[in-house]
Amino acid sequence: MSLPGLRPAPPTIVKQHLVAALHRLQNGDYDTVVALCRHVLVVSPANFDAHYYLGVALGELGQNDVSIQHLRLAAKANPKSDEVRNNLGKALMNAGELQESLRVLAATAERAPHYEDAHVSLVQLLRKMNRDEEALHKLNDVVVRFPHSWALRNERGRILLGLDRNHEAALDFEAAAHLNSESADVQLNLSEALVRLKQHDAAQLVLEDLLRRMPAINEAKSQLIGIYRFLWQSEKALALAQQLAAANPTDPNLRLTVGDCLVDLGRTAEAEVVFSFVLDQTAIGSESLISQESTADMLVHALSSYAPIHKFAQGARELNTVDVLLARPELPEADRRTLLYVKSKIEDDIGNSGEAVRAALAAKVLSNLADDFERHRDFVHATIATFDRAFFDRHRNLGSKTDLPVFILGMPRSGTTLTEQIIASHPQADGSGEMVTLPDISHGLGFDVDEVTAFLARIDHLTSQAAHEIAERYLSALRHSRKPDALRITDKMPHNFQHIWLIALLFPNARIIHCRRNPVDVCMSIFLRNFSNGHWYTRDFETMGKFYNLYKESTAH
């Protein structure tokens, strides 16, 4: 910016420039603030306001070292200004001078106990120094002093999230949102807390409301895509992902999100094109490019999404890329496990069964899956012995008479996804994907969690009102964002075969579709795939076989 010279400059000109600088600072025009303040300092080298505004603006521009110099000069010119010392402490923190920042901010907070910003900055510094418990203790004291401070509530919520105290965090974020409904940061934090509490519907409402008011916040869109996908609102997720990718065409991670959404919708041919394009764009097989950390992270995502839907052939370049990534000693363990499963899939596709199994076994060593078979077997046998025809005769009038749900179940990799896609293509049907609602209800009642006899006694004494309320809770989740006129809605969670007793209890008129596949094929397919740690039975072939036999026993009953 070009300004007229200020030498000699009447005091009124200096004042005008400082007023303009403050206005620009408040509006985020930091480059202009820098130009104005530097012109003032030419004629008034010790001017407090010029040094202060310039220091703040340079800090916002990331020029921390120069920012600190000017803020020190401002603090020297006005040593009683708590605002200046607070901003100096923040600049020191941003520059990585944490101990010096702690000295400045702690002194400022002690000297000005009623200056809220000093306490906020001190807490942020303590968090940056990984002193969360100390920061929380400080906040618990300060929040009482400033009960209407949304910033302090927001900071305490972030700490509580880090300590996995999610319910308390959500309460703080809700209070902060009530105190300041315009803070996007608070709304994003509240959404994260609600997701951790498995309140995805509530998190969806928070983010949708935020985007109605502030449509340019990409982080909110990214979070919302994840929630849509979790709730199997796949069309909404895809539309939002495509919008983000179109606005940021050079970001490969957004393209990958589009591909993931296409997979959710069963549009695997289109998804393959997306994943293949991203892999080709990163010069697949180039060791120098793969060695870059950001590229490596993106490739792990691309390969793990591409491998399950693509049939690899001899000479697949992707195998070399996987091997190059696996050779990196600094590769995170979770990424190494993921890539070993990708390698297993590629080797299996090209006919190298031995290499496929070796890669899967190496991945399972990293997974460290527990052997939970005996406890689970005893639980299943107890439920088989209890939930017989006489039991259901005694509880005939519990639950709901609706025939809306269609439960598609069986072992994973047995065809549940294809079955749902076929049914959901009917104009009077819809699919809800793999809903966690029924397993959550079952485990909430104590299945596979509590001591067996206590669980069975609880179910035997379930009242009609309680059963009806539980059924309505499930139906509400099933209907959420589905076709309003659908006569049948599918739930394709494969492991619902463990909860058939609950389906019979709550929905005696519901349809159940049991998908079956050759035992060797289905067990091998499961064993070579990257399932979550909840699939403990995939730890080795022996446990896999025993679990399959237990599955046959429970479904035959």
Short mmCIF file of N, CA, C and O in Angstrom, two decimals, residues 190-244:
data_model
loop_
_atom_site.label_atom_id
_atom_site.label_comp_id
_atom_site.label_asym_id
_atom_site.label_seq_id
_atom_site.Cartn_x
_atom_site.Cartn_y
_atom_site.Cartn_z
N LEU A 190 -19.27 -28.68 19.78
CA LEU A 190 -20.48 -29.32 20.29
C LEU A 190 -20.84 -30.53 19.42
O LEU A 190 -21.19 -31.60 19.94
N SER A 191 -20.74 -30.37 18.12
CA SER A 191 -21.02 -31.48 17.21
C SER A 191 -20.09 -32.66 17.49
O SER A 191 -20.53 -33.81 17.53
N GLU A 192 -18.80 -32.38 17.68
CA GLU A 192 -17.85 -33.46 17.96
C GLU A 192 -18.20 -34.20 19.24
O GLU A 192 -18.15 -35.44 19.30
N ALA A 193 -18.57 -33.45 20.28
CA ALA A 193 -18.95 -34.08 21.55
C ALA A 193 -20.19 -34.95 21.38
O ALA A 193 -20.26 -36.06 21.93
N LEU A 194 -21.18 -34.47 20.64
CA LEU A 194 -22.41 -35.24 20.43
C LEU A 194 -22.13 -36.52 19.65
O LEU A 194 -22.71 -37.57 19.94
N VAL A 195 -21.23 -36.45 18.67
CA VAL A 195 -20.86 -37.66 17.92
C VAL A 195 -20.22 -38.68 18.85
O VAL A 195 -20.51 -39.87 18.78
N ARG A 196 -19.35 -38.22 19.72
CA ARG A 196 -18.70 -39.13 20.67
C ARG A 196 -19.71 -39.78 21.60
O ARG A 196 -19.52 -40.91 22.05
N LEU A 197 -20.79 -39.05 21.87
CA LEU A 197 -21.86 -39.59 22.71
C LEU A 197 -22.87 -40.42 21.92
O LEU A 197 -23.88 -40.83 22.45
N LYS A 198 -22.56 -40.62 20.63
CA LYS A 198 -23.42 -41.37 19.71
C LYS A 198 -24.76 -40.69 19.48
O LYS A 198 -25.75 -41.33 19.15
N GLN A 199 -24.77 -39.37 19.65
CA GLN A 199 -25.98 -38.59 19.38
C GLN A 199 -25.82 -37.92 18.01
O GLN A 199 -25.79 -36.70 17.87
N HIS A 200 -25.73 -38.77 16.98
CA HIS A 200 -25.46 -38.27 15.64
C HIS A 200 -26.59 -37.40 15.10
O HIS A 200 -26.35 -36.44 14.36
N ASP A 201 -27.83 -37.75 15.44
CA ASP A 201 -28.96 -36.95 14.96
C ASP A 201 -28.86 -35.51 15.48
O ASP A 201 -29.10 -34.55 14.73
N ALA A 202 -28.52 -35.38 16.78
CA ALA A 202 -28.40 -34.05 17.36
C ALA A 202 -27.23 -33.30 16.74
O ALA A 202 -27.32 -32.09 16.46
N ALA A 203 -26.12 -33.99 16.51
CA ALA A 203 -24.95 -33.36 15.88
C ALA A 203 -25.30 -32.88 14.47
O ALA A 203 -24.86 -31.81 14.04
N GLN A 204 -26.08 -33.66 13.76
CA GLN A 204 -26.51 -33.28 12.41
C GLN A 204 -27.29 -31.96 12.45
O GLN A 204 -27.05 -31.06 11.64
N LEU A 205 -28.20 -31.83 13.40
CA LEU A 205 -29.00 -30.60 13.50
C LEU A 205 -28.12 -29.39 13.80
O LEU A 205 -28.33 -28.31 13.25
N VAL A 206 -27.12 -29.58 14.68
CA VAL A 206 -26.21 -28.49 15.03
C VAL A 206 -25.48 -27.98 13.79
O VAL A 206 -25.40 -26.78 13.52
N LEU A 207 -24.92 -28.91 13.02
CA LEU A 207 -24.12 -28.53 11.85
C LEU A 207 -24.98 -27.97 10.73
O LEU A 207 -24.57 -27.02 10.03
N GLU A 208 -26.16 -28.56 10.51
CA GLU A 208 -27.03 -28.02 9.47
C GLU A 208 -27.46 -26.60 9.80
O GLU A 208 -27.53 -25.74 8.91
N ASP A 209 -27.75 -26.33 11.07
CA ASP A 209 -28.11 -24.97 11.47
C ASP A 209 -26.93 -24.02 11.28
O ASP A 209 -27.10 -22.89 10.80
N LEU A 210 -25.72 -24.49 11.65
CA LEU A 210 -24.53 -23.66 11.48
C LEU A 210 -24.31 -23.30 10.01
O LEU A 210 -24.02 -22.14 9.67
N LEU A 211 -24.47 -24.27 9.12
CA LEU A 211 -24.24 -24.02 7.70
C LEU A 211 -25.33 -23.16 7.08
O LEU A 211 -25.08 -22.47 6.08
N ARG A 212 -26.53 -23.18 7.63
CA ARG A 212 -27.57 -22.26 7.15
C ARG A 212 -27.15 -20.82 7.42
O ARG A 212 -27.42 -19.92 6.62
N ARG A 213 -26.50 -20.61 8.57
CA ARG A 213 -26.11 -19.25 8.96
C ARG A 213 -24.74 -18.86 8.41
O ARG A 213 -24.48 -17.70 8.12
N MET A 214 -23.84 -19.85 8.29
CA MET A 214 -22.47 -19.59 7.84
C MET A 214 -22.10 -20.65 6.79
O MET A 214 -21.39 -21.61 7.09
N PRO A 215 -22.57 -20.50 5.58
CA PRO A 215 -22.44 -21.56 4.57
C PRO A 215 -21.02 -21.81 4.06
O PRO A 215 -20.81 -22.78 3.33
N ALA A 216 -20.06 -20.97 4.43
CA ALA A 216 -18.71 -21.12 3.87
C ALA A 216 -17.77 -21.93 4.76
O ALA A 216 -16.59 -22.04 4.45
N ILE A 217 -18.26 -22.50 5.85
CA ILE A 217 -17.37 -23.19 6.80
C ILE A 217 -17.16 -24.62 6.34
O ILE A 217 -18.01 -25.51 6.56
N ASN A 218 -16.02 -24.87 5.72
CA ASN A 218 -15.75 -26.20 5.15
C ASN A 218 -15.59 -27.29 6.21
O ASN A 218 -15.92 -28.45 5.97
N GLU A 219 -15.06 -26.92 7.37
CA GLU A 219 -14.91 -27.92 8.43
C GLU A 219 -16.26 -28.47 8.86
O GLU A 219 -16.40 -29.66 9.14
N ALA A 220 -17.27 -27.61 8.89
CA ALA A 220 -18.61 -28.06 9.23
C ALA A 220 -19.14 -29.02 8.17
O ALA A 220 -19.79 -30.02 8.48
N LYS A 221 -18.85 -28.72 6.91
CA LYS A 221 -19.28 -29.60 5.82
C LYS A 221 -18.61 -30.96 5.92
O LYS A 221 -19.24 -32.00 5.73
N SER A 222 -17.32 -30.96 6.24
CA SER A 222 -16.59 -32.22 6.36
C SER A 222 -17.14 -33.07 7.50
O SER A 222 -17.33 -34.28 7.36
N GLN A 223 -17.40 -32.42 8.65
CA GLN A 223 -18.00 -33.15 9.77
C GLN A 223 -19.37 -33.70 9.40
O GLN A 223 -19.71 -34.84 9.74
N LEU A 224 -20.15 -32.89 8.70
CA LEU A 224 -21.51 -33.29 8.36
C LEU A 224 -21.51 -34.46 7.39
O LEU A 224 -22.37 -35.35 7.48
N ILE A 225 -20.55 -34.49 6.47
CA ILE A 225 -20.44 -35.63 5.56
C ILE A 225 -20.23 -36.91 6.36
O ILE A 225 -20.86 -37.94 6.08
N GLY A 226 -19.35 -36.87 7.35
CA GLY A 226 -19.11 -38.04 8.19
C GLY A 226 -20.36 -38.49 8.92
O GLY A 226 -20.64 -39.69 9.04
N ILE A 227 -21.16 -37.54 9.40
CA ILE A 227 -22.39 -37.87 10.12
C ILE A 227 -23.43 -38.44 9.16
O ILE A 227 -24.09 -39.44 9.46
N TYR A 228 -23.57 -37.82 7.98
CA TYR A 228 -24.49 -38.37 6.98
C TYR A 228 -24.12 -39.81 6.63
O TYR A 228 -24.99 -40.68 6.51
N ARG A 229 -22.83 -40.07 6.48
CA ARG A 229 -22.41 -41.43 6.13
C ARG A 229 -22.72 -42.40 7.26
O ARG A 229 -23.17 -43.52 7.03
N PHE A 230 -22.49 -41.98 8.49
CA PHE A 230 -22.78 -42.84 9.63
C PHE A 230 -24.27 -43.17 9.70
O PHE A 230 -24.65 -44.30 10.03
N LEU A 231 -25.10 -42.17 9.41
CA LEU A 231 -26.55 -42.36 9.47
C LEU A 231 -27.11 -42.93 8.17
O LEU A 231 -28.32 -43.01 7.99
N TRP A 232 -26.22 -43.31 7.25
CA TRP A 232 -26.61 -43.87 5.95
C TRP A 232 -27.51 -42.94 5.16
O TRP A 232 -28.39 -43.38 4.41
N GLN A 233 -27.28 -41.65 5.33
CA GLN A 233 -27.93 -40.66 4.47
C GLN A 233 -26.96 -40.38 3.31
O GLN A 233 -26.40 -39.29 3.16
N SER A 234 -26.77 -41.41 2.50
CA SER A 234 -25.67 -41.43 1.55
C SER A 234 -25.81 -40.40 0.44
O SER A 234 -24.82 -39.84 -0.03
N GLU A 235 -27.04 -40.15 -0.02
CA GLU A 235 -27.24 -39.16 -1.07
C GLU A 235 -26.84 -37.77 -0.59
O GLU A 235 -26.21 -37.00 -1.32
N LYS A 236 -27.22 -37.44 0.63
CA LYS A 236 -26.84 -36.14 1.20
C LYS A 236 -25.33 -36.04 1.34
O LYS A 236 -24.73 -35.00 1.04
N ALA A 237 -24.71 -37.12 1.81
CA ALA A 237 -23.26 -37.11 1.97
C ALA A 237 -22.56 -36.90 0.64
O ALA A 237 -21.62 -36.10 0.52
N LEU A 238 -23.02 -37.60 -0.39
CA LEU A 238 -22.40 -37.47 -1.71
C LEU A 238 -22.56 -36.06 -2.27
O LEU A 238 -21.60 -35.48 -2.80
N ALA A 239 -23.75 -35.49 -2.16
CA ALA A 239 -23.98 -34.14 -2.69
C ALA A 239 -23.06 -33.12 -2.03
O ALA A 239 -22.47 -32.26 -2.70
N LEU A 240 -22.90 -33.23 -0.72
CA LEU A 240 -22.05 -32.29 0.01
C LEU A 240 -20.58 -32.53 -0.32
O LEU A 240 -19.80 -31.57 -0.49
N ALA A 241 -20.18 -33.79 -0.45
CA ALA A 241 -18.79 -34.11 -0.81
C ALA A 241 -18.46 -33.59 -2.21
O ALA A 241 -17.37 -33.05 -2.44
N GLN A 242 -19.37 -33.76 -3.15
CA GLN A 242 -19.15 -33.26 -4.50
C GLN A 242 -19.05 -31.74 -4.53
O GLN A 242 -18.25 -31.17 -5.28
N GLN A 243 -19.85 -31.09 -3.69
CA GLN A 243 -19.79 -29.63 -3.60
C GLN A 243 -18.42 -29.18 -3.10
O GLN A 243 -17.81 -28.26 -3.66
N LEU A 244 -17.92 -29.84 -2.06
CA LEU A 244 -16.61 -29.49 -1.52
C LEU A 244 -15.50 -29.76 -2.52
O LEU A 244 -14.58 -28.96 -2.70
#
